[in-house]
């Protein structure tokens, strides 16, 4: 029985993780969980899966939840509570499905506690990849990717000599506006941006997909997960989301991982690794039904956020911290109706251009730069 601490239990990845756990009760159990503010969803999870430890985002949410939890369930909150869930003694696997750089400290704590880590919190690696990978190496902790693209690369590399990998190729659907020109993006609405053609995801990641920042964050994540220089990481537009990513080897062979768009596949693979389990209720890929797969080179002038990500990644240091913090704040402003869609790009560009990069920053510096960048973006508005 693998006992799991789930960070971000009520989010999109969290809910699909719970679906996997429910399908394999003989293999997985929910030992602890952290959630944000959705008390109703949290209570449903608690009664269904009976975790021993639960963390709420704030004291107010903690108090609202406390009166309704069954006896024997410990309820905590805030930063300290999140770390307590990430290091919970009864859990041997931590799945970090938190949204944004809030997952950094809990990730480092889980690594220090020697937990195997399932990783769907790309912003943490973008913000502080050097700290996370160094800690994992030092503690001998495995980091198993949960994003579909990184899981695909991980699967393609399994059994291969990683030194023979010449190039990583991440595929991108292109998001909600993939068929629009930059001129046609003027005045697009939040509802239009949230209408992803292939995937059902949370609001923030769906907007990131529309700007292609999500793919930019994944490029930086791939750099740290697979120790690959940016010059050997490519992005390929692939509108069907059937080929989830590819690896090109030194002998020109290319391996790809294919499947229907279903986030439960990479989630379950991370949980069950090194084994595979039946995925209940999943649609199998029939290529004769799909018919044709389309691939296009990525236009960095059309998708400027992807260009920003490559530039920040190659610059290194706190540049990626600024990239992520500015993007998170700008996306939230767009979702709130305070800025236009294309202003997301301009705010990120302004934040990057004014920043003096610090190489190899410690955690204190990263936290300070993250906070200062967010304040700047809010001030611009």
C-alpha positions as a LaTeX table, in Angstrom:
\begin{tabular}{lrrr}
\hline
Residue & $x$ (\AA) & $y$ (\AA) & $z$ (\AA) \\
\hline
Unk1 & 0.00 & 0.00 & 0.00 \\
Unk2 & 1.47 & 3.34 & $-1.10$ \\
Unk3 & 0.37 & 6.14 & 1.25 \\
Unk4 & 0.09 & 9.54 & $-0.41$ \\
Unk5 & 0.24 & 13.14 & 0.77 \\
Unk6 & $-1.61$ & 15.23 & $-1.80$ \\
Unk7 & $-0.87$ & 18.95 & $-2.00$ \\
Unk8 & $-3.61$ & 20.76 & $-3.94$ \\
Unk9 & $-6.32$ & 18.16 & $-3.41$ \\
Unk10 & $-9.28$ & 20.21 & $-4.67$ \\
Unk11 & $-7.59$ & 21.46 & $-7.86$ \\
Unk12 & $-7.76$ & 19.87 & $-11.31$ \\
Unk13 & $-4.71$ & 17.60 & $-10.85$ \\
Unk14 & $-5.72$ & 16.86 & $-7.28$ \\
Unk15 & $-9.22$ & 15.71 & $-8.24$ \\
Unk16 & $-7.86$ & 13.46 & $-10.98$ \\
Unk17 & $-5.31$ & 12.03 & $-8.56$ \\
Unk18 & $-8.15$ & 11.15 & $-6.21$ \\
Unk19 & $-9.91$ & 9.44 & $-9.10$ \\
Unk20 & $-6.82$ & 7.27 & $-9.60$ \\
Unk21 & $-6.64$ & 6.48 & $-5.87$ \\
Unk22 & $-10.34$ & 5.57 & $-5.82$ \\
Unk23 & $-9.82$ & 3.18 & $-8.74$ \\
Unk24 & $-7.01$ & 1.34 & $-6.94$ \\
Unk25 & $-7.93$ & 1.23 & $-3.26$ \\
Unk26 & $-5.87$ & $-1.91$ & $-2.81$ \\
Unk27 & $-2.73$ & $-0.09$ & $-3.99$ \\
Unk28 & $-3.07$ & 3.57 & $-2.90$ \\
Unk29 & $-4.36$ & 5.40 & 0.17 \\
Unk30 & $-4.67$ & 9.11 & 0.96 \\
Unk31 & $-2.69$ & 9.74 & 4.14 \\
Unk32 & $-2.74$ & 13.56 & 4.16 \\
Unk33 & $-3.97$ & 16.42 & 2.01 \\
Unk34 & $-3.71$ & 20.18 & 1.59 \\
Unk35 & $-6.29$ & 22.38 & $-0.08$ \\
Unk36 & $-7.11$ & 26.05 & $-0.58$ \\
Unk37 & $-10.51$ & 27.46 & 0.30 \\
Unk38 & $-13.12$ & 25.03 & $-1.06$ \\
Unk39 & $-14.47$ & 23.64 & 2.22 \\
Unk40 & $-17.32$ & 21.68 & 0.61 \\
Unk41 & $-14.98$ & 19.81 & $-1.73$ \\
Unk42 & $-12.47$ & 19.23 & 1.05 \\
Unk43 & $-15.13$ & 17.71 & 3.33 \\
Unk44 & $-16.27$ & 15.38 & 0.55 \\
Unk45 & $-12.69$ & 14.19 & 0.08 \\
Unk46 & $-12.15$ & 13.77 & 3.83 \\
Unk47 & $-15.28$ & 11.64 & 4.26 \\
Unk48 & $-14.50$ & 9.55 & 1.17 \\
Unk49 & $-10.76$ & 8.96 & 1.62 \\
Unk50 & $-10.30$ & 9.46 & 5.38 \\
Unk51 & $-6.89$ & 11.16 & 5.52 \\
Unk52 & $-5.37$ & 11.61 & 8.97 \\
Unk53 & $-3.99$ & 15.11 & 8.35 \\
Unk54 & $-5.59$ & 18.03 & 6.49 \\
Unk55 & $-4.17$ & 21.49 & 5.78 \\
Unk56 & $-6.32$ & 24.50 & 4.87 \\
Unk57 & $-4.91$ & 27.63 & 3.24 \\
Unk58 & $-5.93$ & 30.09 & 5.96 \\
Unk59 & $-7.02$ & 30.20 & 9.60 \\
Unk60 & $-10.53$ & 31.23 & 8.51 \\
Unk61 & $-10.90$ & 28.18 & 6.26 \\
Unk62 & $-9.39$ & 25.99 & 8.98 \\
Unk63 & $-12.02$ & 27.19 & 11.46 \\
Unk64 & $-14.86$ & 26.66 & 8.96 \\
Unk65 & $-13.68$ & 23.09 & 8.33 \\
Unk66 & $-12.85$ & 22.09 & 11.88 \\
Unk67 & $-16.40$ & 21.64 & 13.16 \\
Unk68 & $-17.29$ & 19.17 & 10.39 \\
Unk69 & $-14.35$ & 16.78 & 10.20 \\
Unk70 & $-14.60$ & 13.28 & 11.71 \\
Unk71 & $-12.84$ & 12.44 & 14.96 \\
Unk72 & $-9.20$ & 11.55 & 14.55 \\
Unk73 & $-8.52$ & 13.98 & 11.68 \\
Unk74 & $-5.94$ & 16.63 & 12.50 \\
Unk75 & $-6.56$ & 20.00 & 10.80 \\
Unk76 & $-3.77$ & 22.54 & 10.32 \\
Unk77 & $-3.36$ & 25.62 & 8.15 \\
Unk78 & $-0.97$ & 27.97 & 6.40 \\
Unk79 & 2.70 & 27.62 & 5.52 \\
Unk80 & 3.56 & 25.51 & 8.57 \\
Unk81 & 0.60 & 23.24 & 7.95 \\
Unk82 & 1.58 & 22.73 & 4.32 \\
Unk83 & 5.05 & 21.67 & 5.37 \\
Unk84 & 3.53 & 19.32 & 7.96 \\
Unk85 & 1.50 & 17.61 & 5.22 \\
Unk86 & 4.55 & 17.42 & 2.92 \\
Unk87 & 6.61 & 15.72 & 5.64 \\
Unk88 & 3.85 & 13.58 & 7.21 \\
Unk89 & 5.42 & 10.45 & 8.71 \\
Unk90 & 2.67 & 8.08 & 7.52 \\
Unk91 & 3.11 & 9.10 & 3.86 \\
Unk92 & 5.85 & 7.72 & 1.64 \\
Unk93 & 4.86 & 9.58 & $-1.56$ \\
Unk94 & 4.13 & 13.31 & $-1.91$ \\
Unk95 & 2.25 & 14.52 & $-4.96$ \\
Unk96 & 2.70 & 18.27 & $-5.32$ \\
Unk97 & $-0.23$ & 19.55 & $-7.37$ \\
Unk98 & $-0.15$ & 23.07 & $-5.93$ \\
Unk99 & $-0.58$ & 26.04 & $-8.21$ \\
Unk100 & 2.23 & 28.58 & $-8.36$ \\
Unk101 & 5.45 & 29.16 & $-6.46$ \\
Unk102 & 3.66 & 28.61 & $-3.12$ \\
Unk103 & 4.79 & 24.99 & $-3.50$ \\
Unk104 & 8.50 & 25.75 & $-3.14$ \\
Unk105 & 9.02 & 25.44 & 0.61 \\
Unk106 & 6.84 & 22.34 & 0.93 \\
Unk107 & 8.73 & 20.72 & $-1.95$ \\
Unk108 & 12.08 & 21.33 & $-0.26$ \\
Unk109 & 10.67 & 20.06 & 3.03 \\
Unk110 & 9.39 & 16.85 & 1.41 \\
Unk111 & 12.79 & 16.25 & $-0.15$ \\
Unk112 & 14.57 & 16.79 & 3.17 \\
Unk113 & 12.16 & 14.29 & 4.72 \\
Unk114 & 13.20 & 11.72 & 2.08 \\
Unk115 & 9.79 & 11.44 & 0.41 \\
Unk116 & 9.43 & 10.27 & $-3.18$ \\
Unk117 & 8.03 & 13.26 & $-5.03$ \\
Unk118 & 5.40 & 13.31 & $-7.78$ \\
Unk119 & 5.70 & 16.71 & $-9.39$ \\
Unk120 & 2.94 & 18.71 & $-11.07$ \\
Unk121 & 3.99 & 22.08 & $-9.64$ \\
Unk122 & 6.17 & 23.38 & $-12.48$ \\
Unk123 & 6.38 & 26.89 & $-11.02$ \\
Unk124 & 8.55 & 25.60 & $-8.18$ \\
Unk125 & 11.23 & 24.31 & $-10.57$ \\
Unk126 & 10.96 & 27.49 & $-12.64$ \\
Unk127 & 11.45 & 29.63 & $-9.54$ \\
Unk128 & 14.19 & 27.62 & $-7.83$ \\
Unk129 & 15.20 & 24.65 & $-9.95$ \\
Unk130 & 18.81 & 24.72 & $-8.79$ \\
Unk131 & 17.78 & 24.45 & $-5.13$ \\
Unk132 & 15.27 & 21.64 & $-5.73$ \\
Unk133 & 17.52 & 19.47 & $-7.90$ \\
Unk134 & 20.54 & 19.97 & $-5.62$ \\
Unk135 & 18.49 & 18.96 & $-2.58$ \\
Unk136 & 17.07 & 15.90 & $-4.39$ \\
Unk137 & 20.57 & 14.80 & $-5.45$ \\
Unk138 & 21.92 & 15.26 & $-1.95$ \\
Unk139 & 19.08 & 13.31 & $-0.31$ \\
Unk140 & 18.82 & 10.67 & $-3.06$ \\
Unk141 & 15.14 & 11.51 & $-3.61$ \\
Unk142 & 13.35 & 10.58 & $-6.84$ \\
Unk143 & 11.35 & 13.31 & $-8.59$ \\
Unk144 & 8.71 & 11.75 & $-10.85$ \\
Unk145 & 7.14 & 14.13 & $-13.39$ \\
Unk146 & 3.36 & 14.36 & $-13.58$ \\
Unk147 & 2.93 & 16.92 & $-16.38$ \\
Unk148 & 1.99 & 14.96 & $-19.50$ \\
Unk149 & 4.94 & 16.30 & $-21.51$ \\
Unk150 & 7.58 & 15.51 & $-18.90$ \\
Unk151 & 6.04 & 12.15 & $-18.12$ \\
Unk152 & 6.25 & 11.37 & $-21.85$ \\
Unk153 & 9.96 & 12.26 & $-21.93$ \\
Unk154 & 10.55 & 10.28 & $-18.73$ \\
Unk155 & 8.90 & 7.24 & $-20.32$ \\
Unk156 & 10.86 & 7.63 & $-23.57$ \\
Unk157 & 14.13 & 7.75 & $-21.63$ \\
Unk158 & 13.34 & 4.71 & $-19.50$ \\
Unk159 & 15.88 & 2.01 & $-20.22$ \\
Unk160 & 17.98 & 4.33 & $-22.39$ \\
Unk161 & 21.39 & 5.80 & $-21.72$ \\
Unk162 & 20.46 & 9.41 & $-21.01$ \\
Unk163 & 23.75 & 10.59 & $-22.50$ \\
Unk164 & 22.46 & 9.36 & $-25.87$ \\
Unk165 & 19.55 & 11.85 & $-25.80$ \\
Unk166 & 20.35 & 14.58 & $-28.32$ \\
Unk167 & 17.17 & 16.63 & $-28.04$ \\
Unk168 & 13.94 & 16.86 & $-26.06$ \\
Unk169 & 10.87 & 17.87 & $-28.06$ \\
Unk170 & 7.87 & 19.15 & $-26.08$ \\
Unk171 & 4.56 & 19.25 & $-27.91$ \\
Unk172 & 2.07 & 22.09 & $-27.48$ \\
Unk173 & $-1.58$ & 22.25 & $-28.46$ \\
Unk174 & $-1.32$ & 26.00 & $-29.02$ \\
Unk175 & $-4.14$ & 26.71 & $-26.58$ \\
Unk176 & $-7.44$ & 28.48 & $-27.02$ \\
Unk177 & $-6.17$ & 31.03 & $-29.56$ \\
Unk178 & $-3.86$ & 28.88 & $-31.67$ \\
Unk179 & $-5.64$ & 29.85 & $-34.91$ \\
Unk180 & $-5.73$ & 33.58 & $-34.20$ \\
Unk181 & $-3.22$ & 36.16 & $-35.39$ \\
Unk182 & $-1.83$ & 38.71 & $-32.95$ \\
Unk183 & $-4.17$ & 41.31 & $-34.43$ \\
Unk184 & $-7.15$ & 39.02 & $-33.69$ \\
Unk185 & $-6.11$ & 38.74 & $-30.04$ \\
Unk186 & $-7.07$ & 42.36 & $-29.41$ \\
Unk187 & $-10.05$ & 42.41 & $-27.05$ \\
Unk188 & $-10.43$ & 38.64 & $-26.53$ \\
Unk189 & $-12.43$ & 37.75 & $-23.43$ \\
Unk190 & $-11.66$ & 35.64 & $-20.38$ \\
Unk191 & $-14.32$ & 33.10 & $-21.38$ \\
Unk192 & $-12.75$ & 32.74 & $-24.82$ \\
Unk193 & $-9.31$ & 32.24 & $-23.29$ \\
Unk194 & $-10.64$ & 29.55 & $-20.94$ \\
Unk195 & $-12.12$ & 27.51 & $-23.80$ \\
Unk196 & $-9.25$ & 25.06 & $-24.35$ \\
Unk197 & $-9.81$ & 22.79 & $-27.36$ \\
Unk198 & $-8.24$ & 19.61 & $-25.92$ \\
Unk199 & $-7.76$ & 19.65 & $-22.15$ \\
Unk200 & $-9.90$ & 20.34 & $-19.09$ \\
Unk201 & $-7.68$ & 22.27 & $-16.67$ \\
Unk202 & $-7.80$ & 24.99 & $-14.05$ \\
Unk203 & $-8.16$ & 28.65 & $-15.02$ \\
Unk204 & $-4.55$ & 29.71 & $-14.51$ \\
Unk205 & $-2.98$ & 26.88 & $-16.52$ \\
Unk206 & $-5.57$ & 27.34 & $-19.28$ \\
Unk207 & $-4.63$ & 31.00 & $-19.66$ \\
Unk208 & $-0.96$ & 30.00 & $-19.61$ \\
Unk209 & $-1.74$ & 27.58 & $-22.42$ \\
Unk210 & $-3.37$ & 30.38 & $-24.44$ \\
Unk211 & $-0.29$ & 32.61 & $-24.04$ \\
Unk212 & 2.07 & 29.60 & $-24.43$ \\
Unk213 & 3.69 & 30.58 & $-21.15$ \\
Unk214 & 2.72 & 27.13 & $-19.89$ \\
Unk215 & 4.99 & 25.62 & $-22.54$ \\
Unk216 & 7.71 & 28.09 & $-21.63$ \\
Unk217 & 7.50 & 27.02 & $-17.99$ \\
Unk218 & 7.65 & 23.41 & $-19.14$ \\
Unk219 & 10.83 & 24.12 & $-21.12$ \\
Unk220 & 12.47 & 25.43 & $-17.94$ \\
Unk221 & 11.11 & 22.48 & $-15.97$ \\
Unk222 & 12.52 & 20.04 & $-18.56$ \\
Unk223 & 15.91 & 21.75 & $-18.29$ \\
Unk224 & 16.04 & 20.94 & $-14.57$ \\
Unk225 & 14.34 & 17.53 & $-14.60$ \\
Unk226 & 16.49 & 16.07 & $-17.37$ \\
Unk227 & 19.66 & 18.20 & $-17.06$ \\
Unk228 & 19.34 & 19.30 & $-20.69$ \\
Unk229 & 20.66 & 22.64 & $-22.05$ \\
Unk230 & 18.04 & 24.97 & $-23.50$ \\
Unk231 & 19.64 & 24.76 & $-26.95$ \\
Unk232 & 18.59 & 21.09 & $-27.03$ \\
Unk233 & 14.97 & 21.57 & $-25.96$ \\
Unk234 & 12.46 & 22.27 & $-28.74$ \\
Unk235 & 8.74 & 23.03 & $-28.81$ \\
Unk236 & 6.52 & 21.64 & $-31.56$ \\
Unk237 & 2.93 & 22.71 & $-32.18$ \\
Unk238 & 0.69 & 19.65 & $-32.29$ \\
Unk239 & $-3.00$ & 20.46 & $-32.20$ \\
Unk240 & $-4.36$ & 16.98 & $-31.49$ \\
Unk241 & $-2.44$ & 16.47 & $-28.19$ \\
Unk242 & $-1.93$ & 12.79 & $-29.08$ \\
Unk243 & 1.88 & 12.83 & $-29.15$ \\
Unk244 & 2.70 & 14.08 & $-25.67$ \\
Unk245 & 6.42 & 14.62 & $-26.28$ \\
Unk246 & 9.41 & 13.08 & $-28.04$ \\
Unk247 & 13.10 & 12.36 & $-27.51$ \\
Unk248 & 15.60 & 12.44 & $-30.37$ \\
Unk249 & 18.74 & 10.35 & $-29.86$ \\
Unk250 & 22.25 & 10.73 & $-31.20$ \\
Unk251 & 21.65 & 8.12 & $-33.92$ \\
Unk252 & 18.66 & 10.20 & $-35.20$ \\
Unk253 & 16.11 & 7.74 & $-33.76$ \\
Unk254 & 13.08 & 9.49 & $-32.25$ \\
Unk255 & 10.93 & 7.94 & $-29.54$ \\
Unk256 & 7.50 & 9.37 & $-28.71$ \\
Unk257 & 4.81 & 8.64 & $-26.14$ \\
Unk258 & 1.26 & 8.73 & $-27.50$ \\
Unk259 & $-2.19$ & 8.51 & $-25.97$ \\
Unk260 & $-5.56$ & 10.20 & $-25.72$ \\
Unk261 & $-5.54$ & 13.49 & $-23.75$ \\
Unk262 & $-6.15$ & 12.27 & $-20.19$ \\
Unk263 & $-4.15$ & 13.64 & $-17.25$ \\
Unk264 & $-4.90$ & 10.52 & $-15.22$ \\
Unk265 & $-2.37$ & 8.64 & $-17.38$ \\
Unk266 & 0.75 & 10.55 & $-16.25$ \\
Unk267 & $-0.65$ & 10.90 & $-12.71$ \\
Unk268 & $-1.17$ & 7.15 & $-12.37$ \\
Unk269 & 2.20 & 6.38 & $-13.96$ \\
Unk270 & 3.96 & 8.54 & $-11.34$ \\
Unk271 & 2.01 & 6.88 & $-8.52$ \\
Unk272 & 2.53 & 3.31 & $-9.76$ \\
Unk273 & 6.10 & 3.66 & $-11.11$ \\
Unk274 & 7.95 & 1.48 & $-11.98$ \\
Unk275 & 4.81 & $-0.56$ & $-12.68$ \\
Unk276 & 1.76 & 0.17 & $-14.82$ \\
Unk277 & $-1.85$ & $-0.37$ & $-13.78$ \\
Unk278 & $-5.10$ & $-0.61$ & $-15.67$ \\
Unk279 & $-6.61$ & 2.87 & $-16.08$ \\
Unk280 & $-10.30$ & 2.49 & $-15.44$ \\
Unk281 & $-12.65$ & 4.36 & $-17.75$ \\
Unk282 & $-9.89$ & 5.62 & $-20.06$ \\
Unk283 & $-10.39$ & 5.89 & $-23.81$ \\
Unk284 & $-7.80$ & 3.95 & $-25.78$ \\
Unk285 & $-5.98$ & 5.51 & $-28.73$ \\
Unk286 & $-7.09$ & 4.20 & $-32.12$ \\
Unk287 & $-4.90$ & 5.86 & $-34.72$ \\
Unk288 & $-7.25$ & 4.90 & $-37.54$ \\
Unk289 & $-9.92$ & 7.02 & $-35.86$ \\
Unk290 & $-7.54$ & 9.94 & $-35.34$ \\
Unk291 & $-6.50$ & 9.73 & $-39.00$ \\
Unk292 & $-4.02$ & 12.60 & $-39.29$ \\
Unk293 & $-1.62$ & 14.21 & $-36.84$ \\
Unk294 & $-0.45$ & 17.78 & $-37.48$ \\
Unk295 & 2.88 & 19.33 & $-36.51$ \\
Unk296 & 4.16 & 22.89 & $-36.97$ \\
Unk297 & 7.24 & 24.85 & $-36.01$ \\
Unk298 & 6.65 & 27.34 & $-33.21$ \\
Unk299 & 6.59 & 31.04 & $-34.13$ \\
Unk300 & 8.29 & 32.94 & $-31.30$ \\
Unk301 & 7.02 & 36.26 & $-32.65$ \\
Unk302 & 3.44 & 34.99 & $-32.37$ \\
Unk303 & 3.95 & 33.42 & $-28.93$ \\
Unk304 & 6.11 & 35.99 & $-27.16$ \\
Unk305 & 5.72 & 34.42 & $-23.71$ \\
Unk306 & 7.51 & 31.31 & $-24.98$ \\
Unk307 & 10.39 & 33.51 & $-26.15$ \\
Unk308 & 10.50 & 35.22 & $-22.73$ \\
Unk309 & 10.77 & 31.81 & $-21.05$ \\
Unk310 & 13.71 & 30.70 & $-23.19$ \\
Unk311 & 15.47 & 34.02 & $-22.58$ \\
Unk312 & 14.90 & 33.89 & $-18.82$ \\
Unk313 & 15.97 & 30.25 & $-18.67$ \\
Unk314 & 19.23 & 30.94 & $-20.49$ \\
Unk315 & 19.87 & 34.00 & $-18.30$ \\
Unk316 & 19.28 & 31.82 & $-15.23$ \\
Unk317 & 19.32 & 32.89 & $-11.60$ \\
Unk318 & 16.45 & 35.10 & $-10.47$ \\
Unk319 & 15.35 & 35.83 & $-14.06$ \\
Unk320 & 13.09 & 32.77 & $-13.99$ \\
Unk321 & 11.74 & 33.81 & $-10.57$ \\
Unk322 & 10.72 & 37.15 & $-12.09$ \\
Unk323 & 9.24 & 35.44 & $-15.14$ \\
Unk324 & 7.03 & 33.21 & $-13.04$ \\
Unk325 & 5.96 & 35.82 & $-10.48$ \\
Unk326 & 5.11 & 38.42 & $-13.13$ \\
Unk327 & 3.14 & 35.87 & $-15.10$ \\
Unk328 & 1.14 & 34.66 & $-12.10$ \\
Unk329 & 0.16 & 38.20 & $-11.17$ \\
Unk330 & $-0.62$ & 39.26 & $-14.75$ \\
Unk331 & $-2.78$ & 36.18 & $-15.38$ \\
Unk332 & $-4.75$ & 36.86 & $-12.21$ \\
Unk333 & $-5.27$ & 40.47 & $-13.27$ \\
Unk334 & $-6.59$ & 39.27 & $-16.64$ \\
Unk335 & $-8.91$ & 36.76 & $-14.95$ \\
Unk336 & $-10.16$ & 39.61 & $-12.74$ \\
Unk337 & $-10.91$ & 41.72 & $-15.82$ \\
Unk338 & $-8.33$ & 44.38 & $-14.89$ \\
Unk339 & $-6.11$ & 44.05 & $-17.96$ \\
Unk340 & $-6.38$ & 42.89 & $-21.58$ \\
Unk341 & $-5.06$ & 39.53 & $-22.74$ \\
Unk342 & $-2.04$ & 40.95 & $-24.59$ \\
Unk343 & $-1.10$ & 43.01 & $-21.54$ \\
Unk344 & $-0.02$ & 39.77 & $-19.85$ \\
Unk345 & 2.97 & 39.76 & $-22.20$ \\
Unk346 & 3.79 & 43.43 & $-21.73$ \\
Unk347 & 3.78 & 43.15 & $-17.93$ \\
Unk348 & 6.12 & 40.17 & $-17.99$ \\
Unk349 & 8.42 & 42.01 & $-20.39$ \\
Unk350 & 8.50 & 45.11 & $-18.17$ \\
Unk351 & 9.27 & 43.06 & $-15.07$ \\
Unk352 & 12.12 & 41.20 & $-16.79$ \\
Unk353 & 13.65 & 44.30 & $-18.37$ \\
Unk354 & 13.94 & 46.18 & $-15.06$ \\
Unk355 & 15.38 & 43.29 & $-13.06$ \\
Unk356 & 19.08 & 42.83 & $-12.29$ \\
Unk357 & 19.61 & 39.09 & $-12.21$ \\
Unk358 & 21.20 & 37.38 & $-9.21$ \\
Unk359 & 22.92 & 34.11 & $-10.14$ \\
Unk360 & 22.64 & 31.06 & $-7.83$ \\
Unk361 & 20.24 & 32.82 & $-5.40$ \\
Unk362 & 19.48 & 31.33 & $-2.00$ \\
Unk363 & 15.91 & 30.73 & $-0.82$ \\
Unk364 & 15.71 & 34.08 & 1.00 \\
Unk365 & 16.71 & 35.97 & $-2.16$ \\
Unk366 & 14.21 & 34.03 & $-4.28$ \\
Unk367 & 11.38 & 34.81 & $-1.87$ \\
Unk368 & 12.34 & 38.51 & $-1.82$ \\
Unk369 & 12.56 & 38.77 & $-5.63$ \\
Unk370 & 9.25 & 36.95 & $-6.01$ \\
Unk371 & 7.52 & 39.36 & $-3.61$ \\
Unk372 & 9.10 & 42.48 & $-5.17$ \\
Unk373 & 8.09 & 41.38 & $-8.68$ \\
Unk374 & 4.49 & 40.83 & $-7.66$ \\
Unk375 & 4.37 & 44.25 & $-6.00$ \\
Unk376 & 5.76 & 45.83 & $-9.18$ \\
Unk377 & 3.17 & 44.22 & $-11.44$ \\
Unk378 & 0.32 & 45.32 & $-9.17$ \\
Unk379 & 1.77 & 48.85 & $-9.06$ \\
Unk380 & 1.89 & 49.02 & $-12.87$ \\
Unk381 & $-1.84$ & 48.36 & $-12.98$ \\
\hline
\end{tabular}
